[in-house]
PDB file of C-alpha atoms in Angstrom:
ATOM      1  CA  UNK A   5      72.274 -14.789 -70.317  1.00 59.00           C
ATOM      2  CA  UNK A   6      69.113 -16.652 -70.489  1.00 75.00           C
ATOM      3  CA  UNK A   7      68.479 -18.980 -73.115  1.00 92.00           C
ATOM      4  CA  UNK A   8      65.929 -17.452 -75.818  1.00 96.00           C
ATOM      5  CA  UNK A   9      65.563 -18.244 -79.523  1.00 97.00           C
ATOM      6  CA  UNK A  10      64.970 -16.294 -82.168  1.00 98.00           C
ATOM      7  CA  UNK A  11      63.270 -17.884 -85.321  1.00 97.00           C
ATOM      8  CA  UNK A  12      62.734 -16.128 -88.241  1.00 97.00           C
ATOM      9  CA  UNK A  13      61.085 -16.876 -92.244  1.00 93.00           C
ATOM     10  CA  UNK A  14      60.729 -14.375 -94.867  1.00 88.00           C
ATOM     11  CA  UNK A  15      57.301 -15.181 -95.911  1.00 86.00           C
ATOM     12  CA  UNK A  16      54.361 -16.803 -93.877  1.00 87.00           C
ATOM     13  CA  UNK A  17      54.030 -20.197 -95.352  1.00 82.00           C
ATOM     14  CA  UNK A  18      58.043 -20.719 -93.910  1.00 81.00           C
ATOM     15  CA  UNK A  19      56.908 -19.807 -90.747  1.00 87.00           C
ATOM     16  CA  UNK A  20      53.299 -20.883 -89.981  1.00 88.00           C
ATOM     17  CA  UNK A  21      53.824 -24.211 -89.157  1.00 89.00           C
ATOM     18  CA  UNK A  22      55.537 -23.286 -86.393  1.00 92.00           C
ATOM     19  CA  UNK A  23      52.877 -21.294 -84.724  1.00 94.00           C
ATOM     20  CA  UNK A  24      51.320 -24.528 -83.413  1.00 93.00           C
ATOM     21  CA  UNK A  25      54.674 -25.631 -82.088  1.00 94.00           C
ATOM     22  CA  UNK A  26      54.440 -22.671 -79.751  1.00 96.00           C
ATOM     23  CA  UNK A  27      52.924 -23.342 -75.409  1.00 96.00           C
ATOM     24  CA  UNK A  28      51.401 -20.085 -74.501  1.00 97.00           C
ATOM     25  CA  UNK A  29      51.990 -17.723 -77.347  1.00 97.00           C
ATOM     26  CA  UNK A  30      52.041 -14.332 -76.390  1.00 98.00           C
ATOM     27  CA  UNK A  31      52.237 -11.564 -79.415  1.00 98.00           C
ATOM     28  CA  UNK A  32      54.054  -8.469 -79.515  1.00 98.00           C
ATOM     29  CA  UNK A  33      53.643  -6.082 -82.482  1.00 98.00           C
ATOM     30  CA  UNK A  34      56.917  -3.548 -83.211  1.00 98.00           C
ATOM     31  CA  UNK A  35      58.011  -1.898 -86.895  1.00 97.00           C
ATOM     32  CA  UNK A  36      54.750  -4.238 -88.993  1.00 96.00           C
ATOM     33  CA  UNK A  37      56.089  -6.819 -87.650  1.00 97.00           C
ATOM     34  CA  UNK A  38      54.361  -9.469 -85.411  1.00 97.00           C
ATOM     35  CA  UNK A  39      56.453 -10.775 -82.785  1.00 98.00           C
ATOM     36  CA  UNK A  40      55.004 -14.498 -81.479  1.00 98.00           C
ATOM     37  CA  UNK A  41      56.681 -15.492 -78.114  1.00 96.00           C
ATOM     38  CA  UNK A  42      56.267 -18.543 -75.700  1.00 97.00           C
ATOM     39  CA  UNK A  43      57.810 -21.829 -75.510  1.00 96.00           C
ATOM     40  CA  UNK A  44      58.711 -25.037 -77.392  1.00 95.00           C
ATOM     41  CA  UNK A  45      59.560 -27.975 -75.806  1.00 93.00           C
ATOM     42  CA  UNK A  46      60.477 -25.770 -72.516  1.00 93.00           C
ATOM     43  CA  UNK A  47      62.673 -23.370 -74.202  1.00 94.00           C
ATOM     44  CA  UNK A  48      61.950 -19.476 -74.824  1.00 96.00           C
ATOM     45  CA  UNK A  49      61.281 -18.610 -78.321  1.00 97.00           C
ATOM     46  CA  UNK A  50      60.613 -15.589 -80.394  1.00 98.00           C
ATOM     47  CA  UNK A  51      58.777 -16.212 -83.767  1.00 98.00           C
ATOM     48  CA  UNK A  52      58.555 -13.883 -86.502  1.00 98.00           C
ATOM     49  CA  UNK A  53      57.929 -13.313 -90.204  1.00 96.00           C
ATOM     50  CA  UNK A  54      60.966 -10.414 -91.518  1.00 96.00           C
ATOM     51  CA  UNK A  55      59.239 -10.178 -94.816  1.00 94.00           C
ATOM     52  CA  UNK A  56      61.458 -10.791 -98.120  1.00 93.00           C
ATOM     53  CA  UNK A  57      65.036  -8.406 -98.492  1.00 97.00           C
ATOM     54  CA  UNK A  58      68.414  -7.925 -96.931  1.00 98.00           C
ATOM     55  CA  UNK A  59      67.041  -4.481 -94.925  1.00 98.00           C
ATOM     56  CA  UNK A  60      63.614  -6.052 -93.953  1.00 97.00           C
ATOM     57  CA  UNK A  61      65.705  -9.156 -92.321  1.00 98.00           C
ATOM     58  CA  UNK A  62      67.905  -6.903 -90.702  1.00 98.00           C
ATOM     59  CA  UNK A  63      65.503  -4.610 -89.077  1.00 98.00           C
ATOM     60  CA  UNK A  64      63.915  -7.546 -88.009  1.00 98.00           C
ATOM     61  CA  UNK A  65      66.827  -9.162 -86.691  1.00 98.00           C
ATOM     62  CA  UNK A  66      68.012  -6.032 -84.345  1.00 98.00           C
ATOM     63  CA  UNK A  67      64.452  -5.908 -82.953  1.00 98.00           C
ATOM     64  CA  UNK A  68      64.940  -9.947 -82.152  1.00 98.00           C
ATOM     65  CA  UNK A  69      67.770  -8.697 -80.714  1.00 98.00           C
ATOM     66  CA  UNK A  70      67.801  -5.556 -78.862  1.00 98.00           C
ATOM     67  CA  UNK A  71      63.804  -5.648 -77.984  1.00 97.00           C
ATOM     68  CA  UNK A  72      63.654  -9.483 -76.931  1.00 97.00           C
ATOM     69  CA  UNK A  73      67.386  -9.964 -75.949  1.00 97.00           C
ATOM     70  CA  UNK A  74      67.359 -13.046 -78.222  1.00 98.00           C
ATOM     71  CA  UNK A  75      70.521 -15.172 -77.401  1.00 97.00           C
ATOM     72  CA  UNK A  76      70.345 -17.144 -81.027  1.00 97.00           C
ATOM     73  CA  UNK A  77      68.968 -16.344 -84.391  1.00 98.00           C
ATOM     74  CA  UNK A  78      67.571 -19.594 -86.190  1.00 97.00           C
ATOM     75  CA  UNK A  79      66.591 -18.237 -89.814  1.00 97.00           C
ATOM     76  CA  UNK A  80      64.228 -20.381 -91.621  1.00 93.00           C
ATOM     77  CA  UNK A  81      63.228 -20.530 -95.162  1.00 91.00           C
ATOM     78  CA  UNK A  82      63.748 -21.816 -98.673  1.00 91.00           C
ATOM     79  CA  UNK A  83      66.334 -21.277-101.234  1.00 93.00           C
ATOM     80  CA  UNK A  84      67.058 -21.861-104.812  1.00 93.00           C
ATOM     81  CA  UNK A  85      69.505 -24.149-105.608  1.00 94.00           C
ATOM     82  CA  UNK A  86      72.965 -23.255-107.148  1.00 95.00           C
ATOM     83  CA  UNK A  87      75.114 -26.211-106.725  1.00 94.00           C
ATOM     84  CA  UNK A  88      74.156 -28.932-108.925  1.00 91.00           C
ATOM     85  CA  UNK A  89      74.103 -31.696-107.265  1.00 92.00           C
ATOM     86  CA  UNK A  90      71.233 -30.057-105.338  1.00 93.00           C
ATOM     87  CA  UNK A  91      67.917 -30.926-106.167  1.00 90.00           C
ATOM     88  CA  UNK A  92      64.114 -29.356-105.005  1.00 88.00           C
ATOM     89  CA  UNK A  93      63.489 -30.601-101.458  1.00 88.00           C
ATOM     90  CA  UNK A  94      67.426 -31.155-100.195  1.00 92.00           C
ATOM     91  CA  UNK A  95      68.244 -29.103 -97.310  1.00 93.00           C
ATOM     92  CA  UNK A  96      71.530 -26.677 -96.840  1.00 96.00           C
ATOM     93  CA  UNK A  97      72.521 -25.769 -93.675  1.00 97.00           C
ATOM     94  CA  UNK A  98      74.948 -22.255 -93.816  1.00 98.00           C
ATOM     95  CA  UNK A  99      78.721 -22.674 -92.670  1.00 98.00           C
ATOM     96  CA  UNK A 100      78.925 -19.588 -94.420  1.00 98.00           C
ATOM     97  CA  UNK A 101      77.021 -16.663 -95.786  1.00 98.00           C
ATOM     98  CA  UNK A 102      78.317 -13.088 -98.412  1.00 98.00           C
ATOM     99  CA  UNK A 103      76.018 -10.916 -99.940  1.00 98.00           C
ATOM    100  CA  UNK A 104      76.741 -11.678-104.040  1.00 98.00           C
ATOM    101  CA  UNK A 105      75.239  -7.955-104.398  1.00 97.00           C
ATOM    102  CA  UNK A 106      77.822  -6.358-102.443  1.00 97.00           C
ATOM    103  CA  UNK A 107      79.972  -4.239-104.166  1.00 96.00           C
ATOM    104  CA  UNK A 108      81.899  -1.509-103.360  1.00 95.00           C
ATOM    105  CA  UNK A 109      84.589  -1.575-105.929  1.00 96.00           C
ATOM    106  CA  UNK A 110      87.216  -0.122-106.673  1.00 96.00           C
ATOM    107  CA  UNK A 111      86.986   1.480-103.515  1.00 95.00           C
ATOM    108  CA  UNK A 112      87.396  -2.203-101.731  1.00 95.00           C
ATOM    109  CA  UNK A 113      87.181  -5.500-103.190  1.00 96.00           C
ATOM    110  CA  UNK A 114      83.768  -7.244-104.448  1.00 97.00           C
ATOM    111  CA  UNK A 115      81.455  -8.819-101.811  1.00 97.00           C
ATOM    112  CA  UNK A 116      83.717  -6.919 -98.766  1.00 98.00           C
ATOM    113  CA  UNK A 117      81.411  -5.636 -96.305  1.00 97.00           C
ATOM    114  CA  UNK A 118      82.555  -2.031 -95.186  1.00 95.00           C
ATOM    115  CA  UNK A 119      84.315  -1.435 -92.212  1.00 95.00           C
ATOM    116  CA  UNK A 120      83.886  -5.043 -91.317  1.00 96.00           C
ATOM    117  CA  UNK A 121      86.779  -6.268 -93.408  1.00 94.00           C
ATOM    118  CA  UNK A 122      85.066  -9.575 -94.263  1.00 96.00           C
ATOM    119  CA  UNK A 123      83.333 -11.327 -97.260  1.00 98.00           C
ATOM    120  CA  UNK A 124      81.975 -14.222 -96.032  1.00 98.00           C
ATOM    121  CA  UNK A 125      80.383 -14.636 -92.030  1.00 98.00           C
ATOM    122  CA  UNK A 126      80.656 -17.695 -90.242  1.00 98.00           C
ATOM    123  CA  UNK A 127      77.750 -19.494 -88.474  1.00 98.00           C
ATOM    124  CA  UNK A 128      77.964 -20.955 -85.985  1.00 96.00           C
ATOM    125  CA  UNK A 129      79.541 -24.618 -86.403  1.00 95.00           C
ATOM    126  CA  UNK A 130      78.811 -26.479 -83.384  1.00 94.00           C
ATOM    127  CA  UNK A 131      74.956 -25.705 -83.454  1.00 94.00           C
ATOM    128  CA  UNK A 132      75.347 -26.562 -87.358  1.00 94.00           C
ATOM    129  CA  UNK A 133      76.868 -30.110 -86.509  1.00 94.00           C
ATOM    130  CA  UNK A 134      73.625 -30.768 -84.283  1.00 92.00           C
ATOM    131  CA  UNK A 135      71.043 -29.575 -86.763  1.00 93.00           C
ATOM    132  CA  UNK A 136      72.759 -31.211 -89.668  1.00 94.00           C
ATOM    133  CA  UNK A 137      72.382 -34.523 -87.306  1.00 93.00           C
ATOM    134  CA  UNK A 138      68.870 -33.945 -86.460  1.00 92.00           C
ATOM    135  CA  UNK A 139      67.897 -32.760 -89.804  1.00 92.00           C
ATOM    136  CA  UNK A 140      69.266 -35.971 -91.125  1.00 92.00           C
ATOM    137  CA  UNK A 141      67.343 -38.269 -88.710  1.00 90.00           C
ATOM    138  CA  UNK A 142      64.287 -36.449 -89.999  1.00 89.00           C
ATOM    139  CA  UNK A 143      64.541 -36.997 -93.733  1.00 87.00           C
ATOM    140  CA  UNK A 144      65.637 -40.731 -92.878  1.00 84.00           C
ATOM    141  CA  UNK A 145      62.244 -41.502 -91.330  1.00 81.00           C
ATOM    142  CA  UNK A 146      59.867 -38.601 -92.841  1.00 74.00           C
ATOM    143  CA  UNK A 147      58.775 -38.573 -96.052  1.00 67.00           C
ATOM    144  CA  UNK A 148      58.364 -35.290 -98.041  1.00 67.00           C
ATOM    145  CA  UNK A 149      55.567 -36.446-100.886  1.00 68.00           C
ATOM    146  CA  UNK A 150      57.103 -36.081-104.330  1.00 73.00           C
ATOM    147  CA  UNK A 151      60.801 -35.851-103.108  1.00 74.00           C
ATOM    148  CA  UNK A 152      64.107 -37.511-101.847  1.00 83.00           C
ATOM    149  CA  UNK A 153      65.738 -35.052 -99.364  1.00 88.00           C
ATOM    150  CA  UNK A 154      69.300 -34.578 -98.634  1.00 93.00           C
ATOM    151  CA  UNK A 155      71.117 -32.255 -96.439  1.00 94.00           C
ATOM    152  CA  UNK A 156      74.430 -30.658 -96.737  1.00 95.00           C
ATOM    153  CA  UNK A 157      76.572 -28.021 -94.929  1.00 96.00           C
ATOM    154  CA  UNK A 158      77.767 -24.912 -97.519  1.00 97.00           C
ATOM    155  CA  UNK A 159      78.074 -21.999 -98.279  1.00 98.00           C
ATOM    156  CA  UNK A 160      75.335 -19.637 -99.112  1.00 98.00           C
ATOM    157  CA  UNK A 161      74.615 -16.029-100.888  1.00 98.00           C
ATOM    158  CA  UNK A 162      72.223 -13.859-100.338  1.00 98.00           C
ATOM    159  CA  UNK A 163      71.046 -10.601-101.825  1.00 97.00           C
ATOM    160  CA  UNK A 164      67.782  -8.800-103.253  1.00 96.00           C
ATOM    161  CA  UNK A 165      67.457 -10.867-106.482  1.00 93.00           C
ATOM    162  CA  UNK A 166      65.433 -13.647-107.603  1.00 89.00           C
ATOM    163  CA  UNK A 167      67.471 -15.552-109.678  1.00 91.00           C
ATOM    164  CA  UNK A 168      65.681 -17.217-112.868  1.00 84.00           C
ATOM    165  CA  UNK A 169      67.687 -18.233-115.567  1.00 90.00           C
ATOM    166  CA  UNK A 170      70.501 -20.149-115.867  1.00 91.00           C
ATOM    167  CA  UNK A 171      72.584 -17.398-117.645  1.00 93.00           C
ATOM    168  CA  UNK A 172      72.188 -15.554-113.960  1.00 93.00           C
ATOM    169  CA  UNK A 173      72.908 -19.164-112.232  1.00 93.00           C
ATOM    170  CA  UNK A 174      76.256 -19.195-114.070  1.00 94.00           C
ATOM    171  CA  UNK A 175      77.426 -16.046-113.486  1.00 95.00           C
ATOM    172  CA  UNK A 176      77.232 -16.249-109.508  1.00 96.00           C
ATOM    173  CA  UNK A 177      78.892 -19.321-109.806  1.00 95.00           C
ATOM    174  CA  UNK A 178      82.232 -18.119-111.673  1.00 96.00           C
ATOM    175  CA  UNK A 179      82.345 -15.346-108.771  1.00 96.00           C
ATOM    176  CA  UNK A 180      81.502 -17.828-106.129  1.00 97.00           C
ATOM    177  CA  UNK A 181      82.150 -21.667-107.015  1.00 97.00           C
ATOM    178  CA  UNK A 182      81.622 -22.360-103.060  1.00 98.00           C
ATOM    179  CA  UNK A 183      78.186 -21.345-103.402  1.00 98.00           C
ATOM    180  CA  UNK A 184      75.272 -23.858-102.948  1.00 98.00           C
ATOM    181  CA  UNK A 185      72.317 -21.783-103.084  1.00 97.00           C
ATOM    182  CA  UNK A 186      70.952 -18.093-103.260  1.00 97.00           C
ATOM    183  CA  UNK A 187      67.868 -16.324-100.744  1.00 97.00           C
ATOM    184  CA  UNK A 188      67.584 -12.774 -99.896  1.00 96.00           C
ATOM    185  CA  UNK A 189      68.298 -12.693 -96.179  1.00 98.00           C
ATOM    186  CA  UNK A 190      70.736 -15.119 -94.828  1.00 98.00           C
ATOM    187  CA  UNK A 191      73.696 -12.736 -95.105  1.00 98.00           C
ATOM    188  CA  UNK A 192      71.843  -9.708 -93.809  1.00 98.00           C
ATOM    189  CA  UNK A 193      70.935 -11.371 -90.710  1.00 98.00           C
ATOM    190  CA  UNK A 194      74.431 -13.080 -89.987  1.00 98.00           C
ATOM    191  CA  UNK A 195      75.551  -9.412 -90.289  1.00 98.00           C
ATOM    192  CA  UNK A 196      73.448  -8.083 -87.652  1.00 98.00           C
ATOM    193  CA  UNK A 197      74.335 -11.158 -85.574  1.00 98.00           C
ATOM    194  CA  UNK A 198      78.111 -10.824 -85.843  1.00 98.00           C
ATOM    195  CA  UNK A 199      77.894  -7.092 -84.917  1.00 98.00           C
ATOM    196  CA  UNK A 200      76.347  -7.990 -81.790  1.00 98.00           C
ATOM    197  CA  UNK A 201      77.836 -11.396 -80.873  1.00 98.00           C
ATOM    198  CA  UNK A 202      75.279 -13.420 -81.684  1.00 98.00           C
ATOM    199  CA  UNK A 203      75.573 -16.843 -83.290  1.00 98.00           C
ATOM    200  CA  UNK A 204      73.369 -17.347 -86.126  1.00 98.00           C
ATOM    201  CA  UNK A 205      72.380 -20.680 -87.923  1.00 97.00           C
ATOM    202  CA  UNK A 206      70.408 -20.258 -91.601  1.00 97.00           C
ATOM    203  CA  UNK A 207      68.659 -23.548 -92.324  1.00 96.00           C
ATOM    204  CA  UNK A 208      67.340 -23.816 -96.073  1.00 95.00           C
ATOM    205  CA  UNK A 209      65.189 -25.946 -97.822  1.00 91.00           C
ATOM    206  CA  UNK A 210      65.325 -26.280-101.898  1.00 91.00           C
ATOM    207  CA  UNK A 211      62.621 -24.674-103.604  1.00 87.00           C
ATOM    208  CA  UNK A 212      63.600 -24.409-106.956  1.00 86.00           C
ATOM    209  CA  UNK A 213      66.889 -24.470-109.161  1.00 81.00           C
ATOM    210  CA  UNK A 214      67.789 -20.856-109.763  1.00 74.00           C
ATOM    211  CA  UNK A 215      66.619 -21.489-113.597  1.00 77.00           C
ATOM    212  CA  UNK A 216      63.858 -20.592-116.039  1.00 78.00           C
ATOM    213  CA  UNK A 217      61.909 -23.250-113.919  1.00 79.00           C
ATOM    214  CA  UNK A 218      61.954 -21.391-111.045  1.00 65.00           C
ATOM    215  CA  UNK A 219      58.941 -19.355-110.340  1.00 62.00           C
ATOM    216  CA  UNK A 220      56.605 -22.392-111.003  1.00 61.00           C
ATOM    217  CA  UNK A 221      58.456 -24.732-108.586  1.00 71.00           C
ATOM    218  CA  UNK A 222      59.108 -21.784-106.315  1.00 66.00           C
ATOM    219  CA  UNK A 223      55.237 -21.420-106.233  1.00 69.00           C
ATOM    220  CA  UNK A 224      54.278 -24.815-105.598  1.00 76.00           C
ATOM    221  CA  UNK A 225      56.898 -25.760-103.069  1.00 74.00           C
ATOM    222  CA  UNK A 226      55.586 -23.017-100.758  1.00 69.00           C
ATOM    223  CA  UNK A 227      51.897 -24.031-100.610  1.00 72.00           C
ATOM    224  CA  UNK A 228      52.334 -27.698-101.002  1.00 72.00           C
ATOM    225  CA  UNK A 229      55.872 -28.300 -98.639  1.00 73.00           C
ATOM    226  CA  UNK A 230      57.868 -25.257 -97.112  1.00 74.00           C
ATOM    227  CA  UNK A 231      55.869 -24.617 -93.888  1.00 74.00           C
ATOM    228  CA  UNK A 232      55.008 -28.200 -92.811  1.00 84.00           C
ATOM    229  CA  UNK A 233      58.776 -29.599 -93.783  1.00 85.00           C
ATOM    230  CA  UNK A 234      60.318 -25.870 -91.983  1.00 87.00           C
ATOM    231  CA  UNK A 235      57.942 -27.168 -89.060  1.00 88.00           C
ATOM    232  CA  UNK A 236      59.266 -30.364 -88.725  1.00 89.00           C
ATOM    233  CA  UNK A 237      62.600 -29.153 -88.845  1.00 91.00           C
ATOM    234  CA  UNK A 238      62.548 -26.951 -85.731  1.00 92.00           C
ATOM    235  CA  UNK A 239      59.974 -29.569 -83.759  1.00 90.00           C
ATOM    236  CA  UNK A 240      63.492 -32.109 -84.218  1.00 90.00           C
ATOM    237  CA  UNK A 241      65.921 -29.491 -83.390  1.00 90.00           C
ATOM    238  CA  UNK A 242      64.270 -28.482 -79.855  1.00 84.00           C
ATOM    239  CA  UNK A 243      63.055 -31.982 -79.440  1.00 68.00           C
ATOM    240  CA  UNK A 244      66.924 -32.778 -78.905  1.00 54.00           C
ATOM    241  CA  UNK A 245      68.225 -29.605 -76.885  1.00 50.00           C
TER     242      UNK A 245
END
């Protein structure tokens, strides 16, 4: 199978730094959806924004997928923090991902996808061991203004739910104490990609704490950070394949 990479963000500003990154960008347009392919650093790549939501990432992952025969899915994006040692600006790279809004109870237990047997999907470890190293190099040497980066390997949840208080914070964390921070896609798209043999590697950046705080620094961290510092992380990551 040839080599081709899919990269997706859930909003613009995680993906359009990128754009630039791309030699002879071709676009394809299928389901809304704007489908940027060409090259980076020699490789085959497939760039597109899924728009926010479990069902929006997982439409667009399938088209990534069946349409463009994508042979990885990188997912891109922010997060807000659950762990808390985390702090705005840190990086998490997925080992695993569940979907906190799964629930099918009491017909099976809470967070078990259907059919599939299994709460929690794996990424895929030996891509995550590179980008954790490359990711690392990065923050050592580039500096994100106004923060002090760290990256870590966890587990993370995802479902269709901004989380803003605390209170909310709390409660996903006596469910899941594993959990290091919450997005709306992750899960979806590891679903997709373990249905059709396809590793999968979720990369996300900090925005905010998961607290009453959140949709101010959630704000700012997108215009002033995500898509430059998302950029940055996927010019290291095929600058070392």
């Amino acid at each position: 199978m040839e080599n081709i990479i899919g990269i997706m963000g859930a909003m613009p500003q995680e993906i359009n730094g990128i754009i630039p990154l791309i030699q002879n960008p071709l676009e394809v347009t299928i389901g809304r959806r704007i489908y940027t392919h060409g090259t980076i650093n020699g490789v085959r790549v497939v760039l597109v924004f899924s728009r926010w939501g479990k069902v929006a990432a997982a439409a667009t992952a399938a088209t990534l997928i069946n349409e463009f025969k994508v042979s990885r899915i990188i997912f891109m994006g922010v997060a807000g923090g659950i762990a808390t040692e985390l702090n705005i600006g840190d990086v998490v790279v997925a080992s695993r991902l569940i979907q906190h809004d799964m629930d099918a109870r009491p017909l099976m237990e809470q967070f078990q996808i259907p059919l599939l047997g299994k709460k929690f999907l794996d990424a895929d470890a030996v891509f995550n061991a590179k980008a954790h190293n490359s990711i690392e190099r990065l923050i050592k040497r580039y500096a994100v203004p106004g923060y002090s980066p760290k990256i870590i390997v966890g587990d993370i949840a995802s479902g269709d739910r901004f989380f803003a208080t605390a209170a909310e914070k709390q409660e996903l964390l006596t469910k899941l104490p594993t959990i290091q921070c919450v997005e709306m896609e992750g899960a979806a798209v590891a679903q997709v990609c373990y249905e059709h043999d396809v590793p999968v590697t979720v990369i996300r950046i900090i925005s905010d704490t998961a607290d009453e705080q959140s949709p101010a620094d959630f704000m700012q961290f997108i215009e002033t950070v995500a898509s430059t510092f998302s950029a940055k992380i996927i010019e290291v990551l095929f600058l070392s394949e």
